[in-house]
XYZ file of C-alpha atoms in Angstrom:
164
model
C -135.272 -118.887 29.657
C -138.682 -118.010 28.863
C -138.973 -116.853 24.906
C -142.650 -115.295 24.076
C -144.133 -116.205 20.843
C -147.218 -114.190 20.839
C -147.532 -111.500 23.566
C -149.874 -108.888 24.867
C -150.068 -106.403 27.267
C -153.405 -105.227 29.385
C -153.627 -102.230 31.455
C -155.203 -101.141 34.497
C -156.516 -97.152 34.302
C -159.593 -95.172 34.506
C -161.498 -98.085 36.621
C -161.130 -100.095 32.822
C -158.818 -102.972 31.946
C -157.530 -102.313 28.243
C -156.058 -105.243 26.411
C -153.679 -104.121 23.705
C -152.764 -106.527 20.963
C -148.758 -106.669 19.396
C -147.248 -107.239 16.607
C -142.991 -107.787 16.225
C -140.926 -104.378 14.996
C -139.909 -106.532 12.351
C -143.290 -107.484 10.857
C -143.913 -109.535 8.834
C -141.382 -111.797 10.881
C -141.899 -112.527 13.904
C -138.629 -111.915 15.855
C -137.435 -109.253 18.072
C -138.785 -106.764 20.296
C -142.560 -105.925 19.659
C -144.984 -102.753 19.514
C -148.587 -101.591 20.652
C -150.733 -101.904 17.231
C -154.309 -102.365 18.238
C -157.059 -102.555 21.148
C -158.503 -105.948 21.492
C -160.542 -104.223 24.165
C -161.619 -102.877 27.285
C -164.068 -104.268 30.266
C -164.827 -102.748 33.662
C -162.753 -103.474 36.586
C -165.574 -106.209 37.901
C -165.841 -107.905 35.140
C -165.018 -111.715 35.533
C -162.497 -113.977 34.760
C -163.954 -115.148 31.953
C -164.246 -112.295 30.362
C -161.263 -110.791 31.015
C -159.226 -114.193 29.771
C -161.230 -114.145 26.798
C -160.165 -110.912 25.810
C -156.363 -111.835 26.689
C -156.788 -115.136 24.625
C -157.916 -112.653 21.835
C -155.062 -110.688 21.892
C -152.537 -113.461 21.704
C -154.368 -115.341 18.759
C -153.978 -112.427 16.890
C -150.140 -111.591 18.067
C -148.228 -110.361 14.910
C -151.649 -110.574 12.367
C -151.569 -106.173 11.841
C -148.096 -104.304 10.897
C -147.333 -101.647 13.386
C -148.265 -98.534 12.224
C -145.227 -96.467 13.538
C -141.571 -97.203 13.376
C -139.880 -98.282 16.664
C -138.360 -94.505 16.690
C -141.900 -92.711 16.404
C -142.448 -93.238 20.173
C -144.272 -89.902 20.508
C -147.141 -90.572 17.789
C -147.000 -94.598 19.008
C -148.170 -93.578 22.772
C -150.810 -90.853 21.121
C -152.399 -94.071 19.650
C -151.936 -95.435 23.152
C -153.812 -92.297 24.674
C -156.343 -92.440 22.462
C -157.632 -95.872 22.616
C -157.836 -95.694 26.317
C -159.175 -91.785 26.629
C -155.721 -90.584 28.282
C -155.139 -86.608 28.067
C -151.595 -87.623 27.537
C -148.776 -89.974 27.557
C -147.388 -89.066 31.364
C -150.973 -88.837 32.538
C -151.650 -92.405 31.367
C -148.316 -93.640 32.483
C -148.823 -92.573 36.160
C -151.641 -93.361 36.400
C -151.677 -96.760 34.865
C -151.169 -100.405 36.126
C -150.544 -103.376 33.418
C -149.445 -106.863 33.052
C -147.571 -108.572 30.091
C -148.802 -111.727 28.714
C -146.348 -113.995 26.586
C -147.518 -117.388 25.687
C -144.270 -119.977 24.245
C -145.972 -122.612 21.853
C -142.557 -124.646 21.726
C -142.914 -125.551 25.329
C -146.731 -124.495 25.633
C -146.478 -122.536 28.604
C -148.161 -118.868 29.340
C -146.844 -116.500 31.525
C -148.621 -113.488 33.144
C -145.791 -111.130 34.143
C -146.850 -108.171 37.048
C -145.165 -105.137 36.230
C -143.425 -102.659 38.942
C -144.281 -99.003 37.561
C -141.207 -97.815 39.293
C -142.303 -98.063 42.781
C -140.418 -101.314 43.728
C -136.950 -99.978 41.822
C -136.291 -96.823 39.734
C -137.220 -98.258 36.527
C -140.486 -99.961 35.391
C -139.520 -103.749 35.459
C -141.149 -106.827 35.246
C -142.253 -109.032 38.457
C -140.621 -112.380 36.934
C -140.801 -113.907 40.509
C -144.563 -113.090 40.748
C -145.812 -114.504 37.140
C -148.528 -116.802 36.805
C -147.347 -119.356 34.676
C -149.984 -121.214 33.103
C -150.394 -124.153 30.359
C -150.465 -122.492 26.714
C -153.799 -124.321 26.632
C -155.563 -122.287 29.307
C -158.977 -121.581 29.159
C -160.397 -118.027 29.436
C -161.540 -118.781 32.903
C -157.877 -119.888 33.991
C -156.054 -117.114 32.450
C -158.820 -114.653 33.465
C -157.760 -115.817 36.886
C -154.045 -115.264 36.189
C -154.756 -112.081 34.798
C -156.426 -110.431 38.309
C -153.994 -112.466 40.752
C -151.200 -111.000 38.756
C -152.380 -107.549 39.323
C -152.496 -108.048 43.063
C -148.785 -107.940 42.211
C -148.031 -105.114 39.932
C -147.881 -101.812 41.266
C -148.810 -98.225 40.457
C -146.590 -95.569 39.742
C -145.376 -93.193 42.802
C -146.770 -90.198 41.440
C -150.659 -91.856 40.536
C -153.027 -89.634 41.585
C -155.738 -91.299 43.523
């Protein structure tokens, strides 16, 4: 079993990649499930491997460094931050119309994973890709996890209902 110590997630919407930094529900500690509490930032969909595995390794050196700013139960006002760091009119806008991958780096046994996500288009539910991660060392450069960053979203998939 894979455990994450510091995680991340980046999305795909608006022709931008957004890199969203976490912190654990439980902060200061760093166990348990994890929330959305800041935007690392945002490049265009060109934009290299470098760059975007710079911006990734940013995100995960600063897993669990801000407290969340909503309580696990304040899911409406936690996706209107969401919204408004990436310019979304709304929550199911943003959601259809969005694409993202999950990074989760282990420092016990040094290993990152980039996890595709299925945005319910695969099965009913969104659901990570476990069988199409990149698994990387913890080490990686920005270069290598840039690259495991855009060959994992050759996996993940949009939502049925995206607009084009």
């Amino acid at each position: 079993m894979f455990e994450a110590s510091e995680s991340a997630t980046i999305y795909e919407f608006m022709g931008r990649y957004w890199v969203v930094e976490e912190s654990s529900q439980q902060w200061p500690d760093r166990g348990g499930p994890v929330e959305r509490v800041a935007l690392a930032g945002s490049l265009p969909l060109g934009a290299g491997a470098s760059e975007i595995g710079s911006l990734g390794l940013l995100a995960l050196d600063t897993f669990n460094e801000k407290e969340p700013k909503f309580k696990p139960w304040e899911i409406k006002e936690s996706r209107r931050q969401i919204c408004a760091w990436v310019g979304a009119k709304g929550w199911p806008s943003f959601y259809k119309n969005a694409r993202y991958v999950w990074l989760a780096r282990n420092l016990v046994v040094n290993r990152l994973r980039v996890i595709p996500v299925d945005n319910c288009t695969i099965g009913p539910s969104e659901s990570a890709l476990v069988s199409r991660s990149v698994e990387l060392k913890g080490t990686a450069n920005p270069e290598e996890l840039g690259a495991g960053i855009l060959e994992a979203f050759r996996s993940a998939t949009s939502h049925p209902e995206r607009k084009a």
